[in-house]
XYZ file of C-alpha atoms in Angstrom:
691
model
C 90.145 110.721 2.175
C 86.677 111.975 3.126
C 85.207 108.495 2.836
C 88.017 106.901 4.847
C 87.752 109.495 7.598
C 83.974 109.071 7.693
C 84.252 105.299 8.136
C 86.875 105.730 10.872
C 84.741 108.345 12.663
C 81.567 106.215 12.538
C 83.482 103.238 13.905
C 85.041 105.357 16.635
C 81.741 106.900 17.735
C 79.915 103.598 17.656
C 82.501 101.858 19.818
C 82.830 104.679 22.346
C 79.093 105.382 22.617
C 78.326 101.972 24.117
C 77.963 102.990 27.753
C 76.588 100.917 30.639
C 73.221 101.684 32.207
C 74.943 103.111 35.275
C 76.150 106.074 33.203
C 72.835 106.955 31.583
C 71.761 110.486 32.413
C 75.206 111.814 33.377
C 75.519 115.270 31.806
C 78.748 115.955 29.871
C 80.551 119.189 30.790
C 80.335 122.317 28.688
C 77.517 124.424 27.289
C 78.398 123.950 23.619
C 80.713 122.115 21.240
C 83.875 123.994 22.209
C 83.009 124.150 25.903
C 82.246 120.451 25.725
C 85.632 119.803 24.115
C 87.536 121.943 26.635
C 85.800 120.149 29.486
C 86.924 116.770 28.213
C 90.485 117.876 27.573
C 91.057 119.912 30.735
C 89.037 118.001 33.316
C 89.361 114.513 31.934
C 85.772 114.422 30.738
C 82.801 112.751 32.353
C 79.392 111.845 31.114
C 77.709 109.842 28.408
C 78.318 111.068 24.881
C 75.322 109.395 23.285
C 72.468 110.547 25.499
C 72.537 114.336 25.496
C 69.715 115.672 23.358
C 70.921 119.283 23.669
C 74.498 118.697 22.551
C 73.772 115.899 20.120
C 74.465 112.211 20.092
C 78.238 112.410 19.611
C 81.278 113.568 21.499
C 83.102 116.742 20.431
C 85.948 114.952 18.633
C 83.512 112.856 16.628
C 81.420 115.891 15.735
C 84.492 117.787 14.549
C 85.491 114.743 12.486
C 82.055 114.654 10.871
C 82.364 118.320 9.913
C 85.813 117.698 8.416
C 84.417 114.740 6.437
C 81.610 116.887 5.087
C 84.028 119.696 4.177
C 86.349 117.275 2.334
C 83.355 115.818 0.469
C 82.309 119.297 -0.702
C 85.884 120.063 -1.709
C 86.152 116.817 -3.685
C 82.865 117.579 -5.430
C 84.129 120.994 -6.495
C 87.380 119.573 -7.851
C 85.676 116.841 -9.865
C 82.688 118.885 -10.961
C 82.524 120.497 -14.421
C 82.174 123.979 -12.943
C 85.092 123.681 -10.519
C 87.801 126.305 -10.335
C 90.296 123.729 -11.673
C 88.170 123.058 -14.745
C 87.726 126.769 -15.387
C 91.480 127.297 -15.109
C 92.076 124.467 -17.567
C 89.620 126.072 -19.940
C 91.302 129.412 -19.486
C 94.711 127.869 -20.174
C 93.443 126.075 -23.255
C 92.139 129.387 -24.542
C 95.670 130.877 -24.576
C 97.145 128.272 -26.945
C 96.562 130.473 -30.008
C 94.929 127.717 -32.048
C 92.972 128.887 -35.014
C 90.051 127.390 -36.819
C 89.525 128.513 -40.377
C 87.596 126.941 -43.174
C 90.384 127.982 -45.516
C 93.158 126.199 -43.617
C 95.097 123.564 -45.481
C 95.257 119.966 -44.217
C 98.873 120.469 -43.275
C 98.045 123.536 -41.207
C 95.171 121.736 -39.437
C 97.504 118.849 -38.585
C 100.143 121.217 -37.203
C 97.519 123.085 -35.204
C 96.119 119.876 -33.688
C 99.600 118.648 -32.875
C 100.481 121.942 -31.230
C 97.325 121.873 -29.109
C 97.822 118.308 -27.957
C 101.443 118.963 -27.122
C 100.498 121.997 -25.046
C 97.770 120.139 -23.057
C 100.153 117.385 -22.062
C 102.559 119.815 -20.450
C 102.317 120.255 -16.611
C 100.083 123.133 -15.554
C 102.118 125.500 -13.429
C 98.987 126.788 -11.608
C 97.221 123.456 -10.796
C 97.951 123.753 -7.050
C 96.436 127.216 -7.026
C 93.229 126.002 -8.678
C 92.790 123.131 -6.189
C 93.462 125.548 -3.340
C 90.843 127.870 -4.779
C 88.324 125.011 -4.748
C 89.237 124.374 -1.105
C 88.624 127.997 -0.189
C 85.245 127.936 -1.940
C 84.349 124.626 -0.246
C 85.299 125.978 3.206
C 83.367 129.202 2.655
C 80.331 127.309 1.355
C 80.200 124.616 4.029
C 81.145 126.516 7.165
C 79.330 129.651 6.027
C 76.213 127.614 5.392
C 76.596 125.896 8.754
C 76.888 129.267 10.475
C 73.809 130.621 8.698
C 71.888 127.444 9.540
C 72.558 127.885 13.255
C 71.783 131.588 13.071
C 68.504 131.251 11.172
C 66.982 128.004 12.409
C 65.405 127.566 15.831
C 67.016 125.434 18.496
C 65.744 121.953 19.190
C 64.063 123.133 22.413
C 62.557 126.308 20.954
C 58.754 126.178 21.233
C 58.238 127.923 17.914
C 55.355 130.213 17.018
C 51.626 129.788 17.558
C 50.015 126.630 16.276
C 47.967 126.784 13.111
C 45.389 124.451 14.634
C 44.388 126.447 17.690
C 41.626 125.279 19.974
C 38.818 127.727 19.270
C 36.242 126.195 21.606
C 35.812 127.334 25.190
C 35.135 125.072 28.193
C 31.761 125.307 29.877
C 30.476 123.788 33.112
C 27.125 123.670 34.840
C 26.735 126.161 37.669
C 26.814 123.618 40.508
C 28.678 123.873 43.808
C 29.894 120.790 45.658
C 31.874 120.632 48.861
C 34.394 118.146 50.188
C 35.634 119.492 53.499
C 37.943 116.666 54.482
C 36.549 116.718 57.996
C 33.593 114.401 57.444
C 33.598 112.654 54.077
C 31.061 109.906 53.532
C 32.461 107.265 51.206
C 31.333 103.939 49.843
C 27.974 102.343 49.331
C 26.045 100.401 51.913
C 27.852 97.152 52.656
C 31.271 98.372 51.496
C 34.156 98.779 53.850
C 33.977 102.327 55.109
C 30.491 102.636 53.681
C 27.063 102.525 55.184
C 27.014 106.254 55.805
C 30.190 106.195 57.874
C 32.576 109.110 57.897
C 36.325 109.510 57.706
C 38.706 112.351 58.330
C 41.344 113.058 55.709
C 44.699 114.495 56.648
C 47.980 115.266 54.924
C 50.878 113.315 56.432
C 54.414 114.532 55.782
C 57.994 113.359 56.291
C 58.461 110.485 58.782
C 54.734 110.388 59.457
C 54.070 109.703 55.771
C 56.546 106.808 55.732
C 55.000 105.307 58.856
C 51.513 105.551 57.359
C 52.640 103.775 54.186
C 54.535 101.035 55.994
C 51.566 100.368 58.250
C 49.221 100.186 55.270
C 51.368 97.563 53.581
C 52.177 95.723 56.792
C 55.889 96.056 56.174
C 56.745 96.846 59.796
C 55.005 93.677 60.978
C 56.722 91.555 58.335
C 60.145 92.926 59.240
C 59.497 92.474 62.961
C 58.595 88.844 62.393
C 61.914 88.277 60.657
C 60.285 87.371 57.355
C 61.944 87.433 53.989
C 60.316 90.741 53.153
C 62.648 92.607 55.492
C 65.685 90.771 54.122
C 65.069 91.753 50.505
C 64.381 95.387 51.267
C 60.641 95.572 51.027
C 59.701 99.036 52.218
C 60.356 102.737 51.849
C 63.705 104.052 50.663
C 64.944 107.579 50.307
C 64.798 110.712 52.418
C 61.377 111.198 54.089
C 61.726 114.992 54.279
C 59.445 116.688 51.779
C 57.179 113.711 51.249
C 53.453 114.524 51.421
C 50.609 112.019 51.171
C 46.940 111.920 52.093
C 45.510 109.358 54.473
C 42.258 108.954 56.349
C 41.167 107.934 59.824
C 37.846 106.390 60.719
C 37.571 108.353 63.929
C 37.770 112.104 64.224
C 40.399 113.561 66.493
C 39.043 115.116 69.654
C 39.793 118.735 68.848
C 37.348 121.226 70.334
C 35.735 123.250 67.584
C 33.901 126.361 68.707
C 31.149 128.022 66.773
C 32.580 131.496 67.189
C 30.282 133.825 65.266
C 30.960 137.502 64.885
C 31.566 137.910 68.617
C 34.415 137.675 71.101
C 36.276 134.522 69.994
C 36.382 135.622 66.352
C 37.614 139.109 67.322
C 40.307 137.622 69.530
C 41.539 135.339 66.737
C 41.712 138.196 64.260
C 43.573 140.546 66.608
C 47.088 141.132 65.260
C 49.732 139.733 67.578
C 53.301 138.575 67.349
C 53.984 135.075 66.131
C 53.863 132.652 69.007
C 51.224 132.223 71.641
C 48.957 135.241 71.739
C 48.254 136.943 75.028
C 44.561 136.668 75.610
C 44.181 134.634 72.423
C 42.402 131.317 71.995
C 43.465 128.387 74.081
C 45.143 125.366 72.582
C 41.900 123.396 72.834
C 39.557 125.936 71.192
C 39.507 126.420 67.428
C 36.911 128.540 65.673
C 36.102 126.504 62.577
C 34.453 129.426 60.862
C 37.700 131.386 61.026
C 39.619 128.355 59.792
C 37.405 127.916 56.748
C 37.290 131.627 55.993
C 41.059 131.885 55.897
C 41.511 128.540 54.117
C 39.204 129.594 51.275
C 41.014 132.909 50.804
C 37.753 134.782 50.518
C 36.291 132.418 47.916
C 32.904 130.853 48.549
C 33.067 127.517 50.324
C 33.072 124.471 48.089
C 33.985 123.914 44.447
C 32.221 125.349 41.406
C 34.123 124.863 38.117
C 31.914 127.362 36.283
C 33.443 130.028 38.551
C 36.952 128.588 38.726
C 37.954 125.037 37.684
C 41.048 125.262 39.916
C 40.808 124.267 43.542
C 42.284 126.526 46.220
C 43.490 123.794 48.597
C 40.855 124.500 51.221
C 41.253 121.127 52.943
C 45.026 121.269 53.311
C 45.017 124.912 54.306
C 42.263 124.319 56.836
C 44.286 121.488 58.370
C 47.379 123.641 58.717
C 45.551 126.721 59.991
C 43.557 124.627 62.457
C 46.743 123.077 63.823
C 48.449 126.471 63.984
C 45.623 128.037 65.992
C 45.247 124.979 68.215
C 48.904 125.362 69.190
C 48.041 128.708 70.798
C 49.181 131.015 67.979
C 46.997 133.644 66.357
C 46.412 134.107 62.625
C 46.933 137.437 60.870
C 44.148 139.967 61.126
C 41.546 140.173 58.400
C 40.064 143.404 59.808
C 42.989 145.709 59.132
C 44.837 146.489 55.936
C 48.616 146.963 55.853
C 49.804 150.546 55.452
C 53.104 149.865 53.703
C 54.560 147.283 51.341
C 56.676 145.912 54.164
C 53.606 145.497 56.367
C 51.892 143.634 53.505
C 54.916 141.365 53.134
C 54.916 140.654 56.871
C 51.220 139.798 56.796
C 51.705 137.505 53.816
C 54.652 135.797 55.505
C 52.549 135.381 58.649
C 49.764 133.763 56.632
C 52.083 131.384 54.785
C 53.894 130.481 57.977
C 50.605 128.917 59.073
C 50.708 126.671 56.003
C 54.292 125.469 56.471
C 54.512 121.754 57.222
C 56.276 120.240 60.198
C 59.438 119.420 58.240
C 59.725 122.968 56.885
C 58.418 122.683 53.324
C 55.269 124.075 51.741
C 52.863 121.539 50.298
C 50.114 122.141 47.779
C 47.927 120.969 44.930
C 49.912 120.222 41.758
C 47.101 118.687 39.720
C 45.588 119.801 36.433
C 45.839 117.219 33.603
C 42.869 114.876 33.264
C 44.864 112.095 31.585
C 47.014 111.233 34.614
C 44.670 109.593 37.105
C 42.868 107.427 34.502
C 46.179 105.755 33.654
C 46.705 104.906 37.308
C 43.151 103.558 37.544
C 43.707 101.320 34.499
C 46.967 100.074 36.040
C 45.146 99.328 39.302
C 42.391 97.469 37.466
C 44.579 95.275 35.238
C 46.665 94.328 38.290
C 43.633 92.878 40.060
C 42.308 95.983 41.868
C 44.392 95.688 45.073
C 42.988 97.775 47.944
C 46.473 98.575 49.190
C 46.993 100.500 45.953
C 43.645 102.341 45.740
C 41.206 101.710 48.576
C 37.454 102.287 48.712
C 37.777 105.744 50.262
C 40.186 106.891 47.582
C 37.995 105.468 44.843
C 35.036 107.451 46.152
C 36.952 110.734 46.086
C 38.321 109.925 42.616
C 34.787 109.370 41.333
C 33.790 112.661 42.906
C 36.685 114.459 41.201
C 35.786 113.088 37.769
C 32.111 113.896 38.235
C 32.526 117.535 39.306
C 34.935 118.293 36.456
C 32.622 116.966 33.750
C 31.593 119.742 31.377
C 28.147 120.734 30.181
C 28.562 118.898 26.864
C 29.242 115.654 28.739
C 32.969 115.560 28.029
C 36.191 116.197 29.880
C 39.107 118.324 28.765
C 42.688 117.229 28.389
C 43.242 119.368 31.483
C 40.931 121.176 33.887
C 40.804 124.423 31.875
C 40.593 122.766 28.451
C 37.402 122.375 26.428
C 36.221 118.800 26.070
C 38.432 116.538 23.971
C 38.157 112.921 22.932
C 41.402 112.192 24.760
C 40.243 113.618 28.075
C 36.722 112.245 27.709
C 37.662 108.690 26.768
C 40.152 108.136 29.572
C 37.978 109.913 32.173
C 34.907 107.910 31.171
C 36.796 104.621 31.367
C 38.259 105.568 34.754
C 34.829 106.503 36.077
C 33.443 103.128 35.050
C 36.393 101.195 36.475
C 36.002 103.069 39.767
C 32.468 101.769 40.148
C 30.170 104.265 38.405
C 27.182 102.623 36.747
C 26.747 102.850 32.986
C 23.290 104.399 33.373
C 24.412 107.077 35.843
C 23.999 110.668 34.744
C 27.714 111.346 34.334
C 28.351 108.153 32.335
C 25.309 108.621 30.121
C 26.409 112.128 29.147
C 30.032 111.082 28.691
C 29.111 108.104 26.517
C 26.965 110.324 24.285
C 29.888 112.706 23.773
C 32.195 109.839 22.786
C 29.754 108.276 20.351
C 28.745 111.621 18.847
C 32.402 112.148 17.944
C 33.014 108.799 16.263
C 33.710 106.482 19.179
C 36.977 105.618 20.907
C 38.733 104.881 17.598
C 38.914 108.677 17.246
C 40.789 109.274 20.487
C 44.506 110.021 20.686
C 47.418 107.598 20.958
C 47.940 107.596 24.735
C 44.260 106.868 25.321
C 44.444 104.063 22.752
C 47.452 102.625 24.567
C 45.588 102.408 27.887
C 42.599 100.868 26.108
C 44.884 98.206 24.617
C 46.278 97.338 28.052
C 42.758 97.101 29.431
C 41.545 94.874 26.602
C 39.114 97.481 25.237
C 41.058 97.903 21.989
C 43.143 95.499 19.922
C 46.867 96.149 19.554
C 46.455 96.298 15.761
C 44.684 99.614 16.330
C 47.778 101.180 17.871
C 50.905 102.303 16.063
C 54.071 100.331 16.693
C 56.279 101.153 19.702
C 59.204 98.790 19.048
C 61.450 98.217 22.085
C 64.316 97.173 19.817
C 64.793 100.841 18.919
C 66.892 100.983 22.094
C 69.397 98.639 20.444
C 70.290 101.142 17.744
C 73.678 102.888 18.058
C 73.424 105.713 20.562
C 74.346 108.256 17.885
C 71.513 107.163 15.591
C 69.138 110.100 14.864
C 66.029 108.116 15.870
C 67.467 106.560 19.000
C 64.948 106.961 21.881
C 67.765 108.387 23.995
C 67.583 111.506 21.823
C 64.015 112.213 22.963
C 63.069 114.742 25.634
C 63.395 113.100 29.047
C 59.653 112.688 29.679
C 59.018 111.349 26.169
C 61.988 109.018 26.535
C 60.893 107.607 29.891
C 57.314 107.140 28.685
C 58.509 105.454 25.476
C 60.536 103.029 27.600
C 57.652 101.222 29.383
C 55.367 101.701 26.390
C 57.883 99.854 24.247
C 58.082 97.068 26.815
C 54.317 96.673 27.157
C 53.751 96.951 23.410
C 56.516 94.463 22.654
C 55.089 92.091 25.256
C 51.535 92.639 23.936
C 50.330 92.996 27.512
C 46.559 92.693 27.951
C 44.521 92.447 31.142
C 44.459 88.723 31.885
C 40.697 88.630 32.538
C 39.679 90.864 29.638
C 37.905 88.003 27.891
C 35.749 87.095 30.892
C 35.314 90.379 32.770
C 31.732 91.649 32.253
C 32.795 95.261 32.765
C 35.323 94.995 29.923
C 32.674 93.429 27.707
C 30.335 96.296 28.551
C 32.998 98.924 27.815
C 33.638 97.353 24.419
C 30.019 98.124 23.608
C 29.873 101.549 25.247
C 32.981 103.057 23.674
C 32.324 102.341 19.993
C 29.711 103.154 17.403
C 29.921 99.706 15.794
C 30.233 96.116 16.911
C 33.640 95.642 18.560
C 34.301 92.379 16.706
C 33.748 93.956 13.277
C 36.093 96.939 13.663
C 39.009 96.784 11.159
C 41.583 97.804 13.737
C 44.555 98.223 11.411
C 42.697 100.981 9.545
C 42.099 103.008 12.716
C 45.739 103.627 13.677
C 45.887 107.152 12.246
C 42.350 108.169 13.164
C 41.975 111.085 15.557
C 39.095 113.463 16.191
C 39.544 116.951 14.675
C 39.204 118.499 18.131
C 42.228 116.458 19.272
C 44.326 116.973 16.145
C 46.233 119.898 17.622
C 49.486 119.022 15.871
C 48.780 116.946 12.736
C 51.297 114.240 11.892
C 53.573 115.082 8.962
C 53.600 112.749 5.976
C 57.019 111.362 6.913
C 55.754 110.252 10.337
C 52.712 108.557 8.822
C 54.886 106.725 6.304
C 57.280 105.662 9.059
C 54.403 104.317 11.141
C 52.996 102.494 8.122
C 56.377 100.884 7.541
C 56.539 99.801 11.195
C 53.063 98.278 10.820
C 54.415 96.198 7.937
C 57.436 95.319 10.058
C 55.111 94.094 12.820
C 52.890 91.960 10.595
C 54.799 90.635 7.575
C 56.330 87.203 7.979
C 59.466 88.317 6.139
C 60.511 90.447 9.140
C 59.527 87.988 11.853
C 62.883 86.175 12.288
C 64.698 89.478 12.713
C 61.982 90.953 14.946
C 61.675 87.887 17.165
C 65.414 87.796 17.757
C 65.972 91.440 18.575
C 62.685 92.088 20.335
C 63.699 89.791 23.169
C 66.936 91.702 23.585
C 65.060 95.012 23.456
C 62.587 93.853 26.110
C 65.447 92.800 28.352
C 67.057 96.219 27.941
C 63.749 97.930 28.830
C 63.372 95.864 32.004
C 66.905 96.720 33.115
C 66.529 100.407 32.307
C 63.188 100.662 34.145
C 64.678 98.872 37.143
C 67.543 101.386 37.146
C 65.084 104.295 37.111
C 62.959 102.731 39.842
C 65.955 102.340 42.135
C 67.396 105.754 41.345
C 64.097 107.518 42.124
C 62.966 105.293 45.024
C 60.157 103.988 42.783
C 58.713 107.476 42.274
C 59.968 107.681 38.667
C 60.139 110.808 36.543
C 56.403 111.535 36.410
C 52.890 110.144 36.788
C 52.469 108.692 33.285
C 55.594 106.573 33.296
C 55.012 105.811 36.992
C 51.813 103.950 36.134
C 53.375 102.339 33.059
C 56.500 101.264 34.971
C 54.237 99.766 37.614
C 52.365 97.632 35.078
C 55.678 96.674 33.462
C 57.122 95.579 36.817
C 53.948 93.587 37.448
C 54.242 91.828 34.087
C 58.000 91.254 34.442
C 57.311 89.625 37.833
C 54.965 87.114 36.224
C 51.811 89.042 37.187
C 52.665 88.563 40.860
C 51.083 91.379 42.858
C 53.148 90.395 45.904
C 56.514 90.726 44.152
C 58.878 93.048 45.997
C 59.272 95.465 43.092
C 55.505 95.652 42.636
C 54.911 96.281 46.336
C 57.598 98.952 46.470
C 56.031 100.582 43.417
C 52.580 100.637 44.995
C 53.964 102.206 48.179
C 54.847 105.281 46.136
C 51.411 105.731 44.561
C 50.240 108.068 47.395
C 53.112 110.439 46.545
C 51.173 111.460 43.436
C 47.680 111.732 44.949
C 46.249 114.929 46.392
C 42.961 115.768 48.100
C 41.256 119.132 47.693
C 37.699 120.441 47.715
C 37.154 118.941 44.244
C 38.117 115.415 45.361
C 41.195 113.256 44.853
C 43.404 113.797 41.827
C 46.764 112.668 40.485
C 49.418 115.367 40.397
C 51.786 116.214 37.568
C 54.714 115.250 39.819
C 55.035 114.063 43.386
C 54.701 117.735 44.309
C 56.524 121.025 43.818
C 58.020 121.187 47.305
C 61.536 122.209 46.299
C 60.378 125.025 44.044
C 57.778 126.376 46.459
C 60.080 126.263 49.467
C 63.007 127.772 47.568
C 60.899 130.648 46.249
C 59.385 131.248 49.685
C 62.823 131.496 51.292
C 64.020 133.783 48.512
C 60.988 136.045 48.978
C 61.607 136.289 52.736
C 65.247 137.065 52.110
C 64.391 139.785 49.600
C 62.074 141.384 52.170
C 64.723 140.997 54.903
C 62.297 139.014 57.041
C 64.402 135.915 57.706
C 65.083 136.984 61.292
C 61.418 137.685 61.952
C 60.297 134.378 60.428
C 63.310 132.135 61.137
C 61.572 128.783 60.694
């Protein structure tokens, strides 16, 4: 019965878990098994049963059936086992027969005794049903009691657990150097480059409709649509709500805003005089802005410029200066820096006044959401393997990206995984490669120090898996040096324990394009002839690139990066997948199902692109989806999907006093604005600051 029910349940779950792509991501109702079940029974049930990592890969009915199967199996084992209650009862019954064994018994007596015993054992046991029921009670107590204890003792799937055994003991260290990018006059490019020759540009943050217009103009979409070309007919352009969007753009000419010197005298005192919000009586005119006041308030009391040895985090001086400058130029006065609030409410009002200066035109609060050092290098690799289109990353952006990488380099020559991390091989390898691809010379100071760090720690074969993946795409590492990422894993039944749909959302959506690119064996088309790639193959390794036994490097990782060592099971699984990739025995199966898996990946990525207006879930899979779309379009940079992807690159880029970086998302606008409104409401200041 247990086996039959198990087969029926597996068949049922497999058939019902095959859901179309349109339903992926729909959350089933209910917070647990019983809530989930009630939601399906009472409200008809919505959602995809096979893609909820919190509730498991099965629906409630199937999960209950599995538990019943397991209970019946335990019960059957108790009945048939030698130590079951039934067997003990039989033994007890056989002990009451009164048989005797004596060495002095006659043959006739022994025969009668044996006959009596056999006759008794063939009679029906009046208590057999009780013994089987007893086994059932023991089975239920054992199984469901053990299940209860398991859920009570073990940690949930999302529980972070305790501290890691392999803690990072090293501390980051930077040289005591201050640099300054003001955003007002940034010199970019070398002599002879577009925007170079000592010319200056003015950076500004464009939001909402302005940001869409800037992007469309950059890609010439408005002109194409106006001319009636095919681009307009097949929806080339921006989609989605413009509100909340924030991008950085630059102008060659500075706007004609009067900037006064304003020292410690009259203009400065007027600007710092507390007034009501709105145009200040006797305050500065709309055409006069004291830049010293702007920079003082934008820096929040910190010294001008960026010095990572003091604080590796930027304080958004450029964006804040832009907003404060515009606020003052409109005739409004900033909060006073000469007086201190007397009460908590006065402090809250002053803080609200300050942050009201930073609010963007569409009502949200923008800000720097950078930090990880492994984000922007992936975008740079994607840009490079796609032919380095200027519409994706132009010369001005490349200059600020180089500046960002240079000022965050640590004293030992490396880069951390994030801005507060000590140097790691992961952060150093990808940052070094990005710096070189962005135009830094191999013999420059930053590259020389970075290359020494890499080679002193065993070369790029000792970096982590994501860095190895980008190197494989670039043609600076062979695919044999990377562990398998089979796209056909998506073809497994949705309820399968190792189905990628069971992964955390960010892991899942990174695995998706990785599987596609790995399965396609994508490599930069000019890797064999590009002199920069040839140079990187020499710079990144301690031995000749052509002599490296790549298949033996798959598990290699520098001790400083080995924060969470792979368990033996994972290593064995990866070794098996390596055999699966290389042995001829598996090739017919792999070749057949890999094509289907690649097709699934393309469709799933296209669904995500459309659902998110080509922003995608985060910066890592954004860059990977972009390269995948480029490859799926036959390496056509002008394909509609590729162009629409590139239009959303600026959503992830941010400019601050440390240069241009790639953010962890396309911003934190919703959070920041929601918390700001909540804070104003808690202080009962909504009427005083209604906008």
